[in-house]
JSON list of C-alpha atoms in Angstrom, two decimals:
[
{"chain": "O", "resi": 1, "resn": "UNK", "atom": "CA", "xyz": [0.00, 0.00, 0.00]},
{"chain": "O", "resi": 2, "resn": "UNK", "atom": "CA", "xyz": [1.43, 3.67, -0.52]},
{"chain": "O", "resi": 3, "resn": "UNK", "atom": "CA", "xyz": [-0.50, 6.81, 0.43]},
{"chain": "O", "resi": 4, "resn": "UNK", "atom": "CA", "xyz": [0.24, 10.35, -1.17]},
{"chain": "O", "resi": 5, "resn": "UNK", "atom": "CA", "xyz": [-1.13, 13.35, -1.30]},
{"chain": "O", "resi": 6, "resn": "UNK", "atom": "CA", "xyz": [-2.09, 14.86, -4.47]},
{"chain": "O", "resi": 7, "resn": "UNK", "atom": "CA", "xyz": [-2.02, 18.67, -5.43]},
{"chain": "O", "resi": 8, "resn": "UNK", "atom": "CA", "xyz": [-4.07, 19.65, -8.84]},
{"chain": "O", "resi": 9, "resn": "UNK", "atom": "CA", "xyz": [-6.28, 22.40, -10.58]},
{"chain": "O", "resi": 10, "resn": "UNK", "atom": "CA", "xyz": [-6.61, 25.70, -10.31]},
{"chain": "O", "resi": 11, "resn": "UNK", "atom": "CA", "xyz": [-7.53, 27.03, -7.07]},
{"chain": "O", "resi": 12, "resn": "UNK", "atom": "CA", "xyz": [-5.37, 24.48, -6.25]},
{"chain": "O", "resi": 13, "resn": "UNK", "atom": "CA", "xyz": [-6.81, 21.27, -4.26]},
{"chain": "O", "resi": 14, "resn": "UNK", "atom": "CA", "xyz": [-5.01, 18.98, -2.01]},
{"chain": "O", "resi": 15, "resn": "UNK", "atom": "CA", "xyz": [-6.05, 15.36, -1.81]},
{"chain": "O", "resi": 16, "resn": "UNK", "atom": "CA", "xyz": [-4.85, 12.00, -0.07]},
{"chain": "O", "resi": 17, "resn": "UNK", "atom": "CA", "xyz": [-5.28, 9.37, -2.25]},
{"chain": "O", "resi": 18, "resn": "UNK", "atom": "CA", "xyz": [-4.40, 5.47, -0.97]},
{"chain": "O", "resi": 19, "resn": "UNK", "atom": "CA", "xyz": [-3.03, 3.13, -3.84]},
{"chain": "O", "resi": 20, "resn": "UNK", "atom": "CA", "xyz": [-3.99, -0.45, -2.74]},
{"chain": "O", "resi": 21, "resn": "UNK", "atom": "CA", "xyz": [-3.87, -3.62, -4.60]},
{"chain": "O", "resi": 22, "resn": "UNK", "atom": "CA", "xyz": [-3.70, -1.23, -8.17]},
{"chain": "O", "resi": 23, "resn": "UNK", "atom": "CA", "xyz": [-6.49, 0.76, -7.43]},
{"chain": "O", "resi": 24, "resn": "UNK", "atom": "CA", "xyz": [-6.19, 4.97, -6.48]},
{"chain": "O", "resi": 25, "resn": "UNK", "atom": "CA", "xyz": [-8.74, 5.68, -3.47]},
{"chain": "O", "resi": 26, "resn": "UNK", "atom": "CA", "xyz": [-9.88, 9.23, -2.41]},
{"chain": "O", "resi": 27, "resn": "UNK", "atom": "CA", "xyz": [-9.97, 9.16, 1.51]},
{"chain": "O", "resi": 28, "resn": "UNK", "atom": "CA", "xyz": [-12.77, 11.46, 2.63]},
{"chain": "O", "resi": 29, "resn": "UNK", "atom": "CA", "xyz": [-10.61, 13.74, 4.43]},
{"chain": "O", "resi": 30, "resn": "UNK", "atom": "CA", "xyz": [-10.63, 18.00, 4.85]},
{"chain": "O", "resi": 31, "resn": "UNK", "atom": "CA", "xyz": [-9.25, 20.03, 1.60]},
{"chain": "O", "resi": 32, "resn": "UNK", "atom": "CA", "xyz": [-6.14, 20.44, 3.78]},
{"chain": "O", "resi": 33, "resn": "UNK", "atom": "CA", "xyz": [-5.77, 16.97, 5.50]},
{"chain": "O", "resi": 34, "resn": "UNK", "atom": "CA", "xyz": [-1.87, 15.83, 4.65]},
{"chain": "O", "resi": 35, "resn": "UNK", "atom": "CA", "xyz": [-0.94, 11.86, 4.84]},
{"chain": "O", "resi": 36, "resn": "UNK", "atom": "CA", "xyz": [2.15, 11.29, 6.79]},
{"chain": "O", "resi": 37, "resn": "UNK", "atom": "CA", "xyz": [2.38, 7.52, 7.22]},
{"chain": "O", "resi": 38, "resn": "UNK", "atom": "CA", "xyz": [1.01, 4.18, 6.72]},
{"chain": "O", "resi": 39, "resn": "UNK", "atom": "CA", "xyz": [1.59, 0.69, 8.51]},
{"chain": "O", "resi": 40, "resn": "UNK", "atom": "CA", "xyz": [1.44, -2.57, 6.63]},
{"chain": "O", "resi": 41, "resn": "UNK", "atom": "CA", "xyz": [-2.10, -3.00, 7.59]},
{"chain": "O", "resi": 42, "resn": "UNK", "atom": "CA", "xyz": [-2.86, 0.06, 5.71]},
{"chain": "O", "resi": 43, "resn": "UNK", "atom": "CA", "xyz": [-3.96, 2.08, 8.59]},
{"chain": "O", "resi": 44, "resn": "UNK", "atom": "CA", "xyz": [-2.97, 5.81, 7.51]},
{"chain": "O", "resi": 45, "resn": "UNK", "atom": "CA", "xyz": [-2.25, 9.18, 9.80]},
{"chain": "O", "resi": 46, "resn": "UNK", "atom": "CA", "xyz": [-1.93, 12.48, 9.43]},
{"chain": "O", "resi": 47, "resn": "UNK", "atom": "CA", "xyz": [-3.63, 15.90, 10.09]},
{"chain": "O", "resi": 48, "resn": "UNK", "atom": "CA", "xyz": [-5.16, 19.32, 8.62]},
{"chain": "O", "resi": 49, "resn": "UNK", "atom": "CA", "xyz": [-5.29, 22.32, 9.78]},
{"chain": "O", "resi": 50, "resn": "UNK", "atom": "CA", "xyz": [-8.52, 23.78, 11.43]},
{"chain": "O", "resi": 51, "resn": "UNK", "atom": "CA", "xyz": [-9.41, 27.07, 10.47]},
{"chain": "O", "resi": 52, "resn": "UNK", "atom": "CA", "xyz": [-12.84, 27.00, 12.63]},
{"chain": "O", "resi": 53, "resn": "UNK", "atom": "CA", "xyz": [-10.45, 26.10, 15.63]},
{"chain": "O", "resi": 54, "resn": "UNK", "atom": "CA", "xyz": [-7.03, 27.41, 14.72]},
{"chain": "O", "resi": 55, "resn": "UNK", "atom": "CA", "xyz": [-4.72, 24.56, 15.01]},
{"chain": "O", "resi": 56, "resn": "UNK", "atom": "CA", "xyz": [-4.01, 20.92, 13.49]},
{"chain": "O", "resi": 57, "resn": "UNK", "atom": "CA", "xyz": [-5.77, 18.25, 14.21]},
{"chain": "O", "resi": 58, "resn": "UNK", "atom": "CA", "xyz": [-4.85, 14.68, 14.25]},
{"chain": "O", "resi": 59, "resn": "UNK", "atom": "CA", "xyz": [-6.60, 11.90, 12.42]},
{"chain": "O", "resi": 60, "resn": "UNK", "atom": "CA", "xyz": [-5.89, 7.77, 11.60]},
{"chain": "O", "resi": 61, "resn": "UNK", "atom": "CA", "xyz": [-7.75, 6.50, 9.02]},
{"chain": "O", "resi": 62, "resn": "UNK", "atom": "CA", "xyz": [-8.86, 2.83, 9.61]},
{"chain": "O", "resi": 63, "resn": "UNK", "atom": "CA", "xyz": [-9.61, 1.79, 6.32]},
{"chain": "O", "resi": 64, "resn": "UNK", "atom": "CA", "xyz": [-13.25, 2.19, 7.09]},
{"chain": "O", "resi": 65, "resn": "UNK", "atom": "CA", "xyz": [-13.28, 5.99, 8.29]},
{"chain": "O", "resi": 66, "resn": "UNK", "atom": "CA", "xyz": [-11.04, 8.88, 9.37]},
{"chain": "O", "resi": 67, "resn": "UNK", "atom": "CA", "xyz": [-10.62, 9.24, 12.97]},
{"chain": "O", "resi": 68, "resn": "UNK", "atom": "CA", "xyz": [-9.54, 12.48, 15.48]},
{"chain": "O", "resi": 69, "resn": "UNK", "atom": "CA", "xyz": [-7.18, 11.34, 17.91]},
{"chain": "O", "resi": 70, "resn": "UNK", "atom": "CA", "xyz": [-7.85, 13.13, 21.06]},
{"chain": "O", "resi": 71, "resn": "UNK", "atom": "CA", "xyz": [-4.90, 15.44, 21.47]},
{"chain": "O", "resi": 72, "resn": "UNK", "atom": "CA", "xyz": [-4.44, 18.85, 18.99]},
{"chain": "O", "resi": 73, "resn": "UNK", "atom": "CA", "xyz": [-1.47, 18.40, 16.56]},
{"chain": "O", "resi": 74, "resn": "UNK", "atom": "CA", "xyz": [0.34, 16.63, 13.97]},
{"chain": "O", "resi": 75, "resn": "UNK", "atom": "CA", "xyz": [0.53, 13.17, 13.70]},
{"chain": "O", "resi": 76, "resn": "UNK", "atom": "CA", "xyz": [4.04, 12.10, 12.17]},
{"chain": "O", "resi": 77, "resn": "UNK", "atom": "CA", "xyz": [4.45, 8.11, 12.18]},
{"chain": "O", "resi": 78, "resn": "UNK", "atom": "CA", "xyz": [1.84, 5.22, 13.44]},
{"chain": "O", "resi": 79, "resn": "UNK", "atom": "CA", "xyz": [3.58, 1.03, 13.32]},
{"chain": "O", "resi": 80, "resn": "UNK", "atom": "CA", "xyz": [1.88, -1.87, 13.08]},
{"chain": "O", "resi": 81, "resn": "UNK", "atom": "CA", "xyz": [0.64, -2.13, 16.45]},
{"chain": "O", "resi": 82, "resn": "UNK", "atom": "CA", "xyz": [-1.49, 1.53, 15.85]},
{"chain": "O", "resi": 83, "resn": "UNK", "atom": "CA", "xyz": [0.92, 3.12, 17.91]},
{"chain": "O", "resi": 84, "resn": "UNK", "atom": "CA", "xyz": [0.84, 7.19, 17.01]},
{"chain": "O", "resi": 85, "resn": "UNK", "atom": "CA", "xyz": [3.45, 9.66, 17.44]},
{"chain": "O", "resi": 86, "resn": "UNK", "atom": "CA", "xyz": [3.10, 13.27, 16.36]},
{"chain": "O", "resi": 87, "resn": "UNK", "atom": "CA", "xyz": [4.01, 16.74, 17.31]},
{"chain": "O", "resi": 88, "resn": "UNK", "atom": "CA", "xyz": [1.45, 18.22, 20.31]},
{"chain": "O", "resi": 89, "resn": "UNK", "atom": "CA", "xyz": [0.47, 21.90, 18.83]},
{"chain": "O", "resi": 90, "resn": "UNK", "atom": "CA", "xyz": [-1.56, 23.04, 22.27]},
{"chain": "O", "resi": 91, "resn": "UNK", "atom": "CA", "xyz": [1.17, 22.29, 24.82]},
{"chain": "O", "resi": 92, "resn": "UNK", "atom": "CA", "xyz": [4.32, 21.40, 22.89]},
{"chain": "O", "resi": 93, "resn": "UNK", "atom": "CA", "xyz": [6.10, 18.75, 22.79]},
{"chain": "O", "resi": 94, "resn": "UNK", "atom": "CA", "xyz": [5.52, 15.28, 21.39]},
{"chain": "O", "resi": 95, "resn": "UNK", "atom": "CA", "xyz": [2.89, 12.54, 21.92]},
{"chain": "O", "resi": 96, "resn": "UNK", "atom": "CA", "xyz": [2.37, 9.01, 21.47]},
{"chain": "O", "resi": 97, "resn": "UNK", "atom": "CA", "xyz": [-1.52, 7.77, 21.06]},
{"chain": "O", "resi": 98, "resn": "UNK", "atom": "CA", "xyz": [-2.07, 3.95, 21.94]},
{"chain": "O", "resi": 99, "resn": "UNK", "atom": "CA", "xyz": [-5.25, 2.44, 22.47]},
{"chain": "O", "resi": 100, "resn": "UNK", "atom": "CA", "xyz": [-6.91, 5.83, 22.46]},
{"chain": "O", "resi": 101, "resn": "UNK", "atom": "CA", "xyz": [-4.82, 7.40, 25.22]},
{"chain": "O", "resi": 102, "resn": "UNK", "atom": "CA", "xyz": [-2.52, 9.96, 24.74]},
{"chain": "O", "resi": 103, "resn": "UNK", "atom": "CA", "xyz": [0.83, 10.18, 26.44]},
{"chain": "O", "resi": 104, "resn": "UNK", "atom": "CA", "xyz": [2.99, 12.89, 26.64]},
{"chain": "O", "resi": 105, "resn": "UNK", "atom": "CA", "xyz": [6.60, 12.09, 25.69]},
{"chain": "O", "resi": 106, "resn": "UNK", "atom": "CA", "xyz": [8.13, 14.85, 26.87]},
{"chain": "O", "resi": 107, "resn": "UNK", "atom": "CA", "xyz": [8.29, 13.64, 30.73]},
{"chain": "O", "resi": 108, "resn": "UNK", "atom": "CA", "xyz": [10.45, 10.76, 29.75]},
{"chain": "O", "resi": 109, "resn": "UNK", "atom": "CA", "xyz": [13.57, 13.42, 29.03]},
{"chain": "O", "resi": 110, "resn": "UNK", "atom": "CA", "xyz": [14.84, 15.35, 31.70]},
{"chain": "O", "resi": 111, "resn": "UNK", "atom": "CA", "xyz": [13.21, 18.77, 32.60]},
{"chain": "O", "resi": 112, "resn": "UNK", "atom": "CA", "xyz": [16.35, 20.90, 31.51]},
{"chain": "O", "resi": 113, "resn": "UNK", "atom": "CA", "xyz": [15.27, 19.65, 28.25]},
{"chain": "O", "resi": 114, "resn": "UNK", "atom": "CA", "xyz": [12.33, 19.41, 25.39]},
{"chain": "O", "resi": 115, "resn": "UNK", "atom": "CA", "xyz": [11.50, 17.70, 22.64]},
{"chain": "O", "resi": 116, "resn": "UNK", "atom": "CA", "xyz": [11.79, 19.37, 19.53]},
{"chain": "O", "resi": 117, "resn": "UNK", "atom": "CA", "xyz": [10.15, 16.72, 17.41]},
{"chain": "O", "resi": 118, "resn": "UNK", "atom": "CA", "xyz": [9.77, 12.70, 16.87]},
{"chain": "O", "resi": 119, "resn": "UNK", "atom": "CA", "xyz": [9.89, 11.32, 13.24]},
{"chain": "O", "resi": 120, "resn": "UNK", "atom": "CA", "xyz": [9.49, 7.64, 13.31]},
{"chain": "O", "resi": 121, "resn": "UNK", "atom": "CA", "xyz": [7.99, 4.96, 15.88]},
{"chain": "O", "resi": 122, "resn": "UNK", "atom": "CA", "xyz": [9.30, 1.62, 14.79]},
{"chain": "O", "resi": 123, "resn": "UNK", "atom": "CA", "xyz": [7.53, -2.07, 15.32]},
{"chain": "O", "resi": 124, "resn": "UNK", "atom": "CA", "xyz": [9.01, -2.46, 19.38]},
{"chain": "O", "resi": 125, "resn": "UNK", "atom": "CA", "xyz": [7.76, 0.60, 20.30]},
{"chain": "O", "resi": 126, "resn": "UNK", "atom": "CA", "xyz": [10.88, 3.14, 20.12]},
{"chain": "O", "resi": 127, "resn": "UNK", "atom": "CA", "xyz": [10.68, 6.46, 19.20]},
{"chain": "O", "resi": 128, "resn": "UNK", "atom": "CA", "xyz": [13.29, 8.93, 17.41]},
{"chain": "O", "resi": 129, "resn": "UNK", "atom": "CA", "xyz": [13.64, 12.29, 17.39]},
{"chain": "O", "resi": 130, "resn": "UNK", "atom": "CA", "xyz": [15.60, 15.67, 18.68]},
{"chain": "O", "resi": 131, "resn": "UNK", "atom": "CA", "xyz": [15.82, 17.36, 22.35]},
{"chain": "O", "resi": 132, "resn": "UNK", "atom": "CA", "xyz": [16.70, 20.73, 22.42]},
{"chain": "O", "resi": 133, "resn": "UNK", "atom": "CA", "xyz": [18.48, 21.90, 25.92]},
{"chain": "O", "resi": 134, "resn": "UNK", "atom": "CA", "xyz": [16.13, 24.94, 27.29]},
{"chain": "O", "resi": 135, "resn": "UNK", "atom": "CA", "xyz": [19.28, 27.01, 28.21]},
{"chain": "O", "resi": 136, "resn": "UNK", "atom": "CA", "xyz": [21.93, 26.65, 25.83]},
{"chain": "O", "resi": 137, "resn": "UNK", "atom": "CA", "xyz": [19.58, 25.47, 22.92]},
{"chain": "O", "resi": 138, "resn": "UNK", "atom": "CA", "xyz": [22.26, 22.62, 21.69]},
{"chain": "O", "resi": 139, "resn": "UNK", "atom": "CA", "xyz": [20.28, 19.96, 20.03]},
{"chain": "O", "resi": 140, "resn": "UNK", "atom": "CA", "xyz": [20.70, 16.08, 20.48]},
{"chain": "O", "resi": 141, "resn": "UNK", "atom": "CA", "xyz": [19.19, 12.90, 18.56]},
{"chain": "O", "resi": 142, "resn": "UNK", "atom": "CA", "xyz": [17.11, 11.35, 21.26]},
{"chain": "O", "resi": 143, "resn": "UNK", "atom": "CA", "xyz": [15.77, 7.34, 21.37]},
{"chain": "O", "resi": 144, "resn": "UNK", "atom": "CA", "xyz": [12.79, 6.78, 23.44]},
{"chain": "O", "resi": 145, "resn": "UNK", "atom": "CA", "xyz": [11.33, 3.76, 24.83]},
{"chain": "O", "resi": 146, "resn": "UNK", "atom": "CA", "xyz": [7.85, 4.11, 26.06]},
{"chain": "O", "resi": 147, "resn": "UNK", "atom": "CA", "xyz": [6.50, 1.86, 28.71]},
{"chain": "O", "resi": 148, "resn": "UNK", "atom": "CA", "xyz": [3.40, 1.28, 30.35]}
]
């Protein structure tokens, strides 16, 4: 499966369109909805941006429907297990979204520092991405391993 987004016409439209088994879908998603990952079941996430509210929301699609995950912000990566990680756009910081509970990932780094983003969940549960120190601002590639 490969998802894409798909930019035509003028005004210009924005589409994500899900190529499965040779055949180009339209997921019912917002004008502005962007597709940032798929697992191998071909669950897809992403977000759009919410004029009516301000900010990005979060969304999985299923492969039946397109779903808002709980917390405001950009969904980046999502494995096999339907483990979400994204960017948090109300408080900062970076979340992961299992089982329809959000966790914030910033309170597994110490409090001198703060996540500047996560790119990538992989199939045992870690997550990459970059701290940034709050004082001096030098920036380091993190790993994080979530627990329950």
């Amino acid at each position: 499966d490969v998802v894409l987004e798909v930019v035509q016409g003028t005004p210009v439209r924005q589409a994500v369109v899900l190529w499965r088994a040779g055949t180009f879908t339209t997921l019912p998603l917002p004008e502005s909805a962007s597709a940032a990952a798929i697992d191998s079941r071909g669950e897809v996430v992403g977000y759009a941006y919410s004029s009516a509210e301000g900010r990005y929301k979060s969304w999985r699609w299923d492969g039946a429907r397109a779903v808002a995950l709980a917390v405001p912000g950009r969904a980046v990566d999502v494995n096999d297990a339907g483990e979400i990680v994204g960017q948090a756009t109300d408080t900062g910081g970076a979340f992961l979204y299992r089982d329809g509970e959000v966790r914030m990932l910033d309170a597994m780094i110490p409090p001198e520092w703060t996540l500047d983003s996560v790119s990538a969940i992989n199939e045992a549960g870690h997550v990459v991405g970059v701290a940034r120190n709050r004082s001096s601002g030098i920036k380091r590639a993190v790993l994080l391993t979530p627990r329950d």
